[in-house]
XYZ file of C-alpha atoms in Angstrom:
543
model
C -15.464 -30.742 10.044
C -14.002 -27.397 10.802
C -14.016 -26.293 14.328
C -13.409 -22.594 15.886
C -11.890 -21.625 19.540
C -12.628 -18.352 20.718
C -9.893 -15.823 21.116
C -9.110 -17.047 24.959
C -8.766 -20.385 24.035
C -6.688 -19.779 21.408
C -4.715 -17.490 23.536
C -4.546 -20.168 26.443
C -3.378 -22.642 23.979
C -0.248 -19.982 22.106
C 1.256 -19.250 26.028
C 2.921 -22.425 27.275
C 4.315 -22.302 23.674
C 5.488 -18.785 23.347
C 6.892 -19.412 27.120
C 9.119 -22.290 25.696
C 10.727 -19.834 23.063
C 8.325 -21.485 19.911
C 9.067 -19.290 16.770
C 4.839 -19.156 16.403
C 5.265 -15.372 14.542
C 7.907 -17.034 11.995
C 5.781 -20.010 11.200
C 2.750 -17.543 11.134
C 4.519 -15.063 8.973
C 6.371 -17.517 6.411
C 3.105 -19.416 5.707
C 1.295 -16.010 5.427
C 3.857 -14.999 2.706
C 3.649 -18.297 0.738
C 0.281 -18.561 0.459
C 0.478 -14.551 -1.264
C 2.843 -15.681 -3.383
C 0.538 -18.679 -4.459
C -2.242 -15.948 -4.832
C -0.462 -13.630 -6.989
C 0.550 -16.173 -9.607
C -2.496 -17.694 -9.610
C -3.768 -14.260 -10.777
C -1.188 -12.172 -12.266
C 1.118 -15.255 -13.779
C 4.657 -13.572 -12.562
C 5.291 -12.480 -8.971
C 8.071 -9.636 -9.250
C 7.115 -6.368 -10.076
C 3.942 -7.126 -8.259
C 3.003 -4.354 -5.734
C 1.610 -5.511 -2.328
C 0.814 -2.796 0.595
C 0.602 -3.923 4.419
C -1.739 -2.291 6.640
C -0.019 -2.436 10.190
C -1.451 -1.703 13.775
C 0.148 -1.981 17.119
C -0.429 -5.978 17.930
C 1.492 -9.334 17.191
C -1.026 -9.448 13.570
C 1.176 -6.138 12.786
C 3.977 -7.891 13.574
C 3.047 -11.451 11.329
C 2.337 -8.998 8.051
C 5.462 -7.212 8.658
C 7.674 -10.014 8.605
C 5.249 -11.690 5.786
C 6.067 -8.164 4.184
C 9.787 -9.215 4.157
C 9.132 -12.460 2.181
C 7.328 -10.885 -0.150
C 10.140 -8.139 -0.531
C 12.678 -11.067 -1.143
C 10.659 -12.769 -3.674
C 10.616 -9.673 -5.991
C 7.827 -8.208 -5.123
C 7.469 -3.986 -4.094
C 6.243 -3.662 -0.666
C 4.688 -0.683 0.922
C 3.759 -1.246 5.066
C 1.582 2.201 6.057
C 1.829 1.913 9.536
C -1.560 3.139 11.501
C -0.184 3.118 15.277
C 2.865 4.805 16.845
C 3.716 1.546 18.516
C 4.620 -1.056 15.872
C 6.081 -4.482 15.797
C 9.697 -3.578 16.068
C 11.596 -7.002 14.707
C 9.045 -7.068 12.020
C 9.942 -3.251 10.983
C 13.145 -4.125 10.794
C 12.832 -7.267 8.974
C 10.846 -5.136 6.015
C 13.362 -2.417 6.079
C 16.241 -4.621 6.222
C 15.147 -5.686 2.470
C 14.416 -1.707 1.809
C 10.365 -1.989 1.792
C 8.618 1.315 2.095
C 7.215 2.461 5.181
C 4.591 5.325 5.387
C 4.111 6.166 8.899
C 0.635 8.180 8.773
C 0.754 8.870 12.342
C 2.948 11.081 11.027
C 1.018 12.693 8.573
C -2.843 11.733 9.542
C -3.692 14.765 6.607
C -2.605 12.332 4.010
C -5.277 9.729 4.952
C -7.350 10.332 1.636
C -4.254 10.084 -0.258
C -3.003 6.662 1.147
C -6.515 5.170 0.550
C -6.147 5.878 -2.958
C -2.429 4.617 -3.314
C -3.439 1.427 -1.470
C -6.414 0.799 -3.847
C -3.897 0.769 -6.649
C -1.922 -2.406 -5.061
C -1.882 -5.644 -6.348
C -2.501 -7.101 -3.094
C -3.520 -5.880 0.109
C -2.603 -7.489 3.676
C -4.631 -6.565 6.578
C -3.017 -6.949 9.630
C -4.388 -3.756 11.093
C -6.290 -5.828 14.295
C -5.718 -9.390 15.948
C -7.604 -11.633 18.258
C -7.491 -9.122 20.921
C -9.382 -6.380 20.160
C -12.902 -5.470 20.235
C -15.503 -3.620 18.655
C -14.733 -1.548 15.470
C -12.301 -0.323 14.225
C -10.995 3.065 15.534
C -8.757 6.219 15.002
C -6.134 5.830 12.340
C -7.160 2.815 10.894
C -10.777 3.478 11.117
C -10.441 6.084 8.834
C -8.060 4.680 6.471
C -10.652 2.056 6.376
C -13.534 3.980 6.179
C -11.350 6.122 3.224
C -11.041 2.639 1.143
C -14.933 1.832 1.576
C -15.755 5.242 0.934
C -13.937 4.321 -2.598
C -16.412 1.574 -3.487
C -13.950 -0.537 -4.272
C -13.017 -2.562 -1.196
C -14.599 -3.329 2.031
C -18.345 -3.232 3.357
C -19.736 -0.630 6.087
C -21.423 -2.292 8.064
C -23.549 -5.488 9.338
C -26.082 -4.448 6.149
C -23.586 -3.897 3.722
C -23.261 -5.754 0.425
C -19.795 -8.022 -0.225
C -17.794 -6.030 -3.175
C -17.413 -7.175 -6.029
C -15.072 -9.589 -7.179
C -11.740 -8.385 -7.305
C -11.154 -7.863 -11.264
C -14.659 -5.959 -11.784
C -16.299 -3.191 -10.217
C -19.674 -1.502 -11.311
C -19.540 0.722 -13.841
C -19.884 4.683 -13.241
C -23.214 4.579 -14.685
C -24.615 1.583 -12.892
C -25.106 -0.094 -16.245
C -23.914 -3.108 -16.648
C -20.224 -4.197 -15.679
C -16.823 -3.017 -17.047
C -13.022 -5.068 -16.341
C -11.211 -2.872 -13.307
C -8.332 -3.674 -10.757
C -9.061 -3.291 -7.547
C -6.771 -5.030 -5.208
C -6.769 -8.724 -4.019
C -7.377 -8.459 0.046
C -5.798 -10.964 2.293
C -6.865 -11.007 5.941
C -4.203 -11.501 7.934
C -5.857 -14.414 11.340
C -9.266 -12.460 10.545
C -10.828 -9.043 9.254
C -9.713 -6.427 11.509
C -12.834 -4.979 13.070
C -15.267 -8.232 13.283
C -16.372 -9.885 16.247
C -13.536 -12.450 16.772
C -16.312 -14.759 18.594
C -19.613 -13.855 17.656
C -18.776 -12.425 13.749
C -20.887 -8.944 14.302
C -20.003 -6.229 12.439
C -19.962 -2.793 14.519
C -18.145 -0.754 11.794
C -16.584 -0.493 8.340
C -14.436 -3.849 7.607
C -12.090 -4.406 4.512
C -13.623 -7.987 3.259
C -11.040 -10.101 2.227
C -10.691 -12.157 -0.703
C -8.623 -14.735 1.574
C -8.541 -14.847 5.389
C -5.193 -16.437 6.463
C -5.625 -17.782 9.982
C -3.119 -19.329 12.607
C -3.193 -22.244 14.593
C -6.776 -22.724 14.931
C -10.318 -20.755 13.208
C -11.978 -18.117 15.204
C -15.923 -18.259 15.639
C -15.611 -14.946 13.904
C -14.787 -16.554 10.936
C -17.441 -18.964 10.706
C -20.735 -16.918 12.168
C -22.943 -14.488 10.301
C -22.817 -11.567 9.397
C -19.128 -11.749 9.551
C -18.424 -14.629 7.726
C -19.882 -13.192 4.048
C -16.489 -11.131 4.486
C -14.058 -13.456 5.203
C -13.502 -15.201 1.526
C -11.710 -18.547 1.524
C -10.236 -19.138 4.897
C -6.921 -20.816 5.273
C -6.010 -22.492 8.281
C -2.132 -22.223 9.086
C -1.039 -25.331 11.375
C 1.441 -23.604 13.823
C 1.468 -26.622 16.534
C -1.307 -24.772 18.292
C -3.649 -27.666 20.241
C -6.831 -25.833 21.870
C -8.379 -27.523 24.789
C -11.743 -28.229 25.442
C -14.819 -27.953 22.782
C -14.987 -25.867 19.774
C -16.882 -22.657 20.114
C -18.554 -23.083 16.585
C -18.650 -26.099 14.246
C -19.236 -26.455 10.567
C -19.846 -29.757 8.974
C -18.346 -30.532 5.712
C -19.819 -32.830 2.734
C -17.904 -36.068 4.022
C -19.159 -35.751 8.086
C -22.894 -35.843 6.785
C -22.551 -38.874 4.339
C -20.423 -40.751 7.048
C -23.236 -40.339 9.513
C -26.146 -40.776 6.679
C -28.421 -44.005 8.007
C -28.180 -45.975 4.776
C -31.412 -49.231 5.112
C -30.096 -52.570 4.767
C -31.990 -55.593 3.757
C -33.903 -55.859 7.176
C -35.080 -52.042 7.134
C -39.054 -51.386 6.811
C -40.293 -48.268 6.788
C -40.440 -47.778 10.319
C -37.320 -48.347 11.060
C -36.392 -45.642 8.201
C -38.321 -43.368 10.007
C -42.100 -42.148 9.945
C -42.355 -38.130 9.592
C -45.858 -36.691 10.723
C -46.682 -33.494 8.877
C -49.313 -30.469 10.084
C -48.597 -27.783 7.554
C -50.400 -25.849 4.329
C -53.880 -24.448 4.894
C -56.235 -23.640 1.797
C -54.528 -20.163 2.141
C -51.038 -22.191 1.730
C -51.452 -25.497 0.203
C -47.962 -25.307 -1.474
C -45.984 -25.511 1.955
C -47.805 -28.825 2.742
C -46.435 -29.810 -0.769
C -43.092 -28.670 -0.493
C -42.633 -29.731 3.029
C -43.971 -33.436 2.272
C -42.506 -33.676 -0.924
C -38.851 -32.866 0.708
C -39.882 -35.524 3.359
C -40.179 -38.306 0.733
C -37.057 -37.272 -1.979
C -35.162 -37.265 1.634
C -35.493 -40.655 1.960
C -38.324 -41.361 4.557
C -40.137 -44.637 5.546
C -43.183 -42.895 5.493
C -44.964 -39.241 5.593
C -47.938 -39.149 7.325
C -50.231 -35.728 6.497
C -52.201 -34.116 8.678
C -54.581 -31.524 7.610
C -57.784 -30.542 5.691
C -59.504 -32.534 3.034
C -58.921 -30.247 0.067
C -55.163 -29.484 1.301
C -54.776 -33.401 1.328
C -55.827 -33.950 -1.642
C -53.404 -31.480 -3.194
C -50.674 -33.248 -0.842
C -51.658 -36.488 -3.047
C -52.104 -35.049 -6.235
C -48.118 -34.095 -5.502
C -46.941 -37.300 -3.793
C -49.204 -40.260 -3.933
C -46.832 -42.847 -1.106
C -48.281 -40.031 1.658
C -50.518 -41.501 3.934
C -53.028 -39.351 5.732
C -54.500 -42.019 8.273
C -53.439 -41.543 11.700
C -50.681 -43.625 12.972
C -47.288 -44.147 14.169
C -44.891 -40.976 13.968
C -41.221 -40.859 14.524
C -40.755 -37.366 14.186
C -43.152 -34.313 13.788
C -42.951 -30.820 11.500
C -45.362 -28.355 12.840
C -45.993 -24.943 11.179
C -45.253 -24.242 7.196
C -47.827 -22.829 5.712
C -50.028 -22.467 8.982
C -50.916 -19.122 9.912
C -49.688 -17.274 13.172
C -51.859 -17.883 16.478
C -53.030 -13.979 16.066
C -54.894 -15.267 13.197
C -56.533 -18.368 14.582
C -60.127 -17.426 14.652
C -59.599 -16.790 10.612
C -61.320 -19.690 8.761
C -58.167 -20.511 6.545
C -56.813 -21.691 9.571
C -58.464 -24.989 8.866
C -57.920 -26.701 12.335
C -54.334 -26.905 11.876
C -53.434 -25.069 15.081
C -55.470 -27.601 16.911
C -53.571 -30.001 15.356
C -49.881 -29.164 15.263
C -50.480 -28.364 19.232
C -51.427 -31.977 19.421
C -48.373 -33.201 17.440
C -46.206 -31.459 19.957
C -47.646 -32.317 22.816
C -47.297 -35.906 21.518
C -43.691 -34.800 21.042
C -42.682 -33.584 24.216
C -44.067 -36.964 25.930
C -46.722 -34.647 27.560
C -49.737 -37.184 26.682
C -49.866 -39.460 29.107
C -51.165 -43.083 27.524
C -50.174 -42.394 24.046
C -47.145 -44.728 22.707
C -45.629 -42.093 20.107
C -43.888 -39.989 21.995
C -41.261 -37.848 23.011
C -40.217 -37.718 19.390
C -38.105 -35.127 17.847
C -39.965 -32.346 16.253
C -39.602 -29.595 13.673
C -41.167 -26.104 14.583
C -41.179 -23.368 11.796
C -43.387 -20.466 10.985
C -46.657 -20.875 12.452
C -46.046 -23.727 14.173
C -43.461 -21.283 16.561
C -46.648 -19.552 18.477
C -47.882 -22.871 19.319
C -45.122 -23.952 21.311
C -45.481 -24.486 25.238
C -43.481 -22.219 27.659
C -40.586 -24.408 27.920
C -40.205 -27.130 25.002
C -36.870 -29.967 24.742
C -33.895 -29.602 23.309
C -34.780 -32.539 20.768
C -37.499 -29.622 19.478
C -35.689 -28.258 16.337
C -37.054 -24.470 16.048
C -36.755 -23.349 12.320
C -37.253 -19.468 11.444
C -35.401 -16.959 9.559
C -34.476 -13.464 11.871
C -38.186 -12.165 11.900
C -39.765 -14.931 13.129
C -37.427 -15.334 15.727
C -37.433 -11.548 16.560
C -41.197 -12.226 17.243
C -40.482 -15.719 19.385
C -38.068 -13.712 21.726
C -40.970 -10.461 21.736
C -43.722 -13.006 22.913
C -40.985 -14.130 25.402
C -40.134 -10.766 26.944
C -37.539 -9.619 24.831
C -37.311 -6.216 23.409
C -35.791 -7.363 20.020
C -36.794 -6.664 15.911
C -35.486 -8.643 13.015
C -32.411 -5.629 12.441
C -31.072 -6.682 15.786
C -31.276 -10.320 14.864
C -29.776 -10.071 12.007
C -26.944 -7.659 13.703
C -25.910 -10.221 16.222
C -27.198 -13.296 15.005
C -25.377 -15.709 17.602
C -26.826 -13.582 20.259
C -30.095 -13.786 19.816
C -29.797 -17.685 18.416
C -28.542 -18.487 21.767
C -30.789 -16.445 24.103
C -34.097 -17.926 21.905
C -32.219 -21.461 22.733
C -32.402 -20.305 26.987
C -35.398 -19.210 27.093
C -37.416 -21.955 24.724
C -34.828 -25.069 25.883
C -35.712 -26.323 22.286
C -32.441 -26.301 19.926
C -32.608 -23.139 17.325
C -31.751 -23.016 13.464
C -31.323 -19.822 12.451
C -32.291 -19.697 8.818
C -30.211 -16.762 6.142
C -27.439 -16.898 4.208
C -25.289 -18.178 6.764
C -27.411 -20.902 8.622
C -26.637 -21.047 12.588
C -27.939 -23.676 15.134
C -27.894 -23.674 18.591
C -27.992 -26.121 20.540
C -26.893 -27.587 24.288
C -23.739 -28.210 23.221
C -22.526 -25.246 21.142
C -23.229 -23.547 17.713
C -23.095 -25.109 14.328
C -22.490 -22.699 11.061
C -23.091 -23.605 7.665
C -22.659 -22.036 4.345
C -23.322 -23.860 1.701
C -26.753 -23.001 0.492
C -26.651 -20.053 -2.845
C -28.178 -16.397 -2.392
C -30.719 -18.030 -5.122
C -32.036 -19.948 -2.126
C -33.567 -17.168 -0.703
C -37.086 -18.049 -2.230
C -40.500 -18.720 -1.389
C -41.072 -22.499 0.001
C -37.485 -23.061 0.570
C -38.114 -23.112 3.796
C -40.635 -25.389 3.853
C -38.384 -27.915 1.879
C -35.883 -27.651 5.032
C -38.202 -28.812 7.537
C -38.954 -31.563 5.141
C -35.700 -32.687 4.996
C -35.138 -31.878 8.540
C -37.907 -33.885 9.507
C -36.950 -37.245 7.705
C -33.186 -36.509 9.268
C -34.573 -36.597 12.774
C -36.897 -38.926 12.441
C -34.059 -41.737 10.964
C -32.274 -41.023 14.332
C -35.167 -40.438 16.246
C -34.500 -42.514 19.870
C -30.933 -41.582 19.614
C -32.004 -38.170 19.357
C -34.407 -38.365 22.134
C -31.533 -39.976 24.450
C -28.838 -37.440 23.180
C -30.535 -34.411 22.555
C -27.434 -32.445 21.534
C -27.321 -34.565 18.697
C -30.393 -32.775 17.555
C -27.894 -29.866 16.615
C -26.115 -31.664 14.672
C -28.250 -32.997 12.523
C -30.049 -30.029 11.738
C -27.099 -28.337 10.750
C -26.794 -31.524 8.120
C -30.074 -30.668 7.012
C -29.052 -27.427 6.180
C -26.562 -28.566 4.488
C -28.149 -30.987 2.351
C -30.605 -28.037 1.305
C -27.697 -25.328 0.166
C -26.525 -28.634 -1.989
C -29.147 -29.964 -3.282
C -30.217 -25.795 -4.479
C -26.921 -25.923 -5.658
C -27.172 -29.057 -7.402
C -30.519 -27.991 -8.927
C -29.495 -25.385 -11.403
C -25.823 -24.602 -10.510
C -25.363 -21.058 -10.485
C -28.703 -20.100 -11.750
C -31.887 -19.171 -10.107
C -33.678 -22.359 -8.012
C -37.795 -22.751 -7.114
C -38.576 -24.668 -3.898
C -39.904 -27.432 -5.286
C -36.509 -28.073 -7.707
C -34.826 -27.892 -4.625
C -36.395 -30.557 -3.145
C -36.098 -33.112 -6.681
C -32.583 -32.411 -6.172
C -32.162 -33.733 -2.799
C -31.909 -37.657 -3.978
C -29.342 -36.922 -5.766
C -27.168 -34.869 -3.458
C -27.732 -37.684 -0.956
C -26.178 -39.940 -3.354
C -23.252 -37.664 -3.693
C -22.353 -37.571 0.021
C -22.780 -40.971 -0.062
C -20.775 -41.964 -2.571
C -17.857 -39.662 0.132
C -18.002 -42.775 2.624
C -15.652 -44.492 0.385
């Protein structure tokens, strides 16, 4: 599992070291420069003669590339620091100009901004240590514009929260848009994080140089982990400097091996209901598909049982798909309410097909609010059309499933003045205020996948940009829905846990799209044929 502290944390936890005279910037600084060094073999073969160019502000992250700078200098390799502050680190200046590295001061000269931009795009490697923990909001004066100069270059960097990722760093777009053509552009480290994202909610209020590596110290910041922030970062690195943060992590991601450890395998005296039953209400005759996808996910995930609940002609395309689903009424460990259903603006529109009438009754049945029924609370799944039918307060063992505009029209029905641009600006934001005012846990479908739940925030990236395709959202509430319902009572009793098992889910869905046609387009429904088979990878990680 990787875990992030926000910047105060990590700040609490670096004082009663840096009070006891721990060399944290020299550990920092030394690990920063080998793991360059590794980087420029890996891609150029021979490190001397390489040319690497530091990009300095005022703080301590100034002061870690400078003295990073000097390693580099030592090891052979031409060194250029273009300082963007009149305060700078002064041991780490030293240190580079002790082992004669250039310095361009462009305080100095601010009219040779252009000019620097284009030398810097020329380097071999880049380190940006222009901003550290500490500061907020984008990036400003000097080093916005050098910044803004590079991205202006197409080369390196995005603009803002919208922007595209560039290109990997040996090919670039040709002039003509056509096709693609070999051209250097440099390889960007990020020296603790990329200086001008939200260090603890990973917004992106200005231009940003994304980094090929982000080389981080002691600990990784939420920043690093969160949308939209974290399509910039590259491969993060965490540098052990004897840091120990106290208290929870701000943001979680689960890895491969924490999902299979925690995967309820049956044993000889499993039935299926004690694997878990999974009710479905999705797919109307407008929709069938998402009643397909989502039951068909349901059953390659490993369910005791799916029991469907809608019309006669959507069942029957249900069992055409998947003949073990059961449509008589029954027990039900855990619900999914709402692919393929229409929104409750449309319910008087005939393709509704009584499904709003029934996915309000599965919840209700969910929540424990009908009295004399023994199949509930259960965990539930809510996505798409299922989200208007939700009560005014739900709990937390409710796992809400849209993607930003759905929940930009949750929060709108809840008071909020809020469109899918601002979700998707400030994703953790708006994640977190849907969680307050719904009390259900929220899973933030996109690129980036980000639950919220009562105990913190879960990130995970592991599903392709091929993944963003019709029904592959309805596959993720199937798989959701047999997760919760294995774990059901636990789930009920512990309601955090909910969080955590929907980020699972999510990533068991980037895998198994992954694992479907690996790095090639994916359609829903390969996506969910996959899914056996990726659980049988992660379980074959329990050792």
């Amino acid at each position: 599992m990787i875990s992030a502290w926000t910047a105060a944390d990590v700040r609490a936890a670096e004082e009663p070291l840096l009070a006891a005279g721990e060399p944290l910037m020299e550990r920092a600084s030394f690990a920063l420069a080998v793991q360059v060094l590794a980087d420029l073999r890996a891609r150029r073969r021979h490190v001397r003669g390489a040319r690497a160019v530091l990009l300095v502000g005022a703080g301590n992250n100034g002061g870690d590339t400078l003295h990073a700078g000097a390693v580099l200098a030592r090891r052979g390799v031409a060194v250029t620091a273009v300082l963007t502050s009149e305060k700078v680190h002064a041991g780490g200046l030293a240190a580079l100009r002790g082992v004669s590295g250039t310095v361009v001061d462009l305080p100095a000269v601010p009219e040779r901004t252009e000019a620097v931009a284009a030398d810097v795009a020329g380097a071999d490697v880049v380190l940006d240590g222009l901003l550290g923990i500490g500061a907020r909001g984008a990036l400003r004066g000097l080093a916005g514009d050098l910044v803004s100069a590079l991205v202006s270059r197409g080369a390196v960097g995005v603009r803002s929260a919208g922007s595209e990722r560039p290109e990997p760093a040996d090919s670039t777009p040709t002039a003509s848009g056509g096709g693609r053509e070999r051209a250097r552009r440099p390889w960007v480290v990020a020296v603790d994080l990329p200086s001008g994202i939200g260090v603890d909610d990973g917004t992106l209020p200005g231009p940003v140089l994304a980094a090929d590596r982000t080389v981080t110290f002691g600990a990784a910041k939420p920043g690093l982990l969160l949308p939209p922030a974290a399509r910039v970062v590259g491969e993060v690195t965490v540098v052990d400097i004897g840091l120990d943060p106290s208290g929870p992590p701000a943001v979680r991601r689960l890895e491969p091996a924490d999902v299979g450890a925690r995967w309820p395998v049956p044993g000889p005296a499993d039935h299926k209901y004690t694997r878990g039953v999974v009710g479905v209400v999705a797919g109307t005759a407008t929709y069938p598909g998402a009643a397909v996808l989502a039951a068909s996910a349901a059953v390659r995930t490993g369910t005791g049982m799916v029991r469907y609940r809608g019309s006669a002609p959507v069942a029957r395309a249900v069992l055409a798909a998947r003949p073990e689903v059961v449509t008589a009424t029954g027990r039900v460990q855990a619900w999914v309410v709402g692919p393929g259903i229409p929104t409750t603006r449309d319910r008087d529109d005939p393709a509704d097909d009584g499904q709003h009438d029934r996915g309000r009754g599965g919840l209700a049945v969910a929540a424990g609010n009908l009295p004399g029924t023994s199949y509930g609370p259960v965990p539930a799944v809510v996505d798409a059309g299922g989200l208007p039918l939700l009560a005014e307060s739900s709990p937390p063992w409710f796992v809400l499933t849209p993607h930003a505009g759905e929940l930009a029209g949750l929060l709108r029905s809840r008071g909020e003045d809020v469109h899918r641009d601002d979700v998707e600006a400030a994703p953790l934001h708006w994640a977190r205020r849907a969680h307050e005012l719904t009390g259900a846990t929220v899973l933030l479908k996109g690129g980036v996948t980000l639950v919220v739940g009562p105990d913190g925030a879960w990130a995970q990236a592991d599903a392709p940009g091929w993944l963003a395709t019709a029904g592959a959202g309805d596959v993720l509430a199937g798989i959701l829905g047999t997760m919760i319902a294995a774990r059901s009572e636990e789930i009920v009793a512990e309601p955090a846990l909910a969080a955590q098992v929907a980020a699972g889910a999510a990533l068991v869905h980037g895998l198994a799209a992954e694992r479907a046609n690996p790095g090639g387009p994916v359609a829903a429904l390969d996506v969910a044929a996959a899914v056996p088979a990726t659980v049988a990878g992660l379980l074959e990680q329990r050792g």
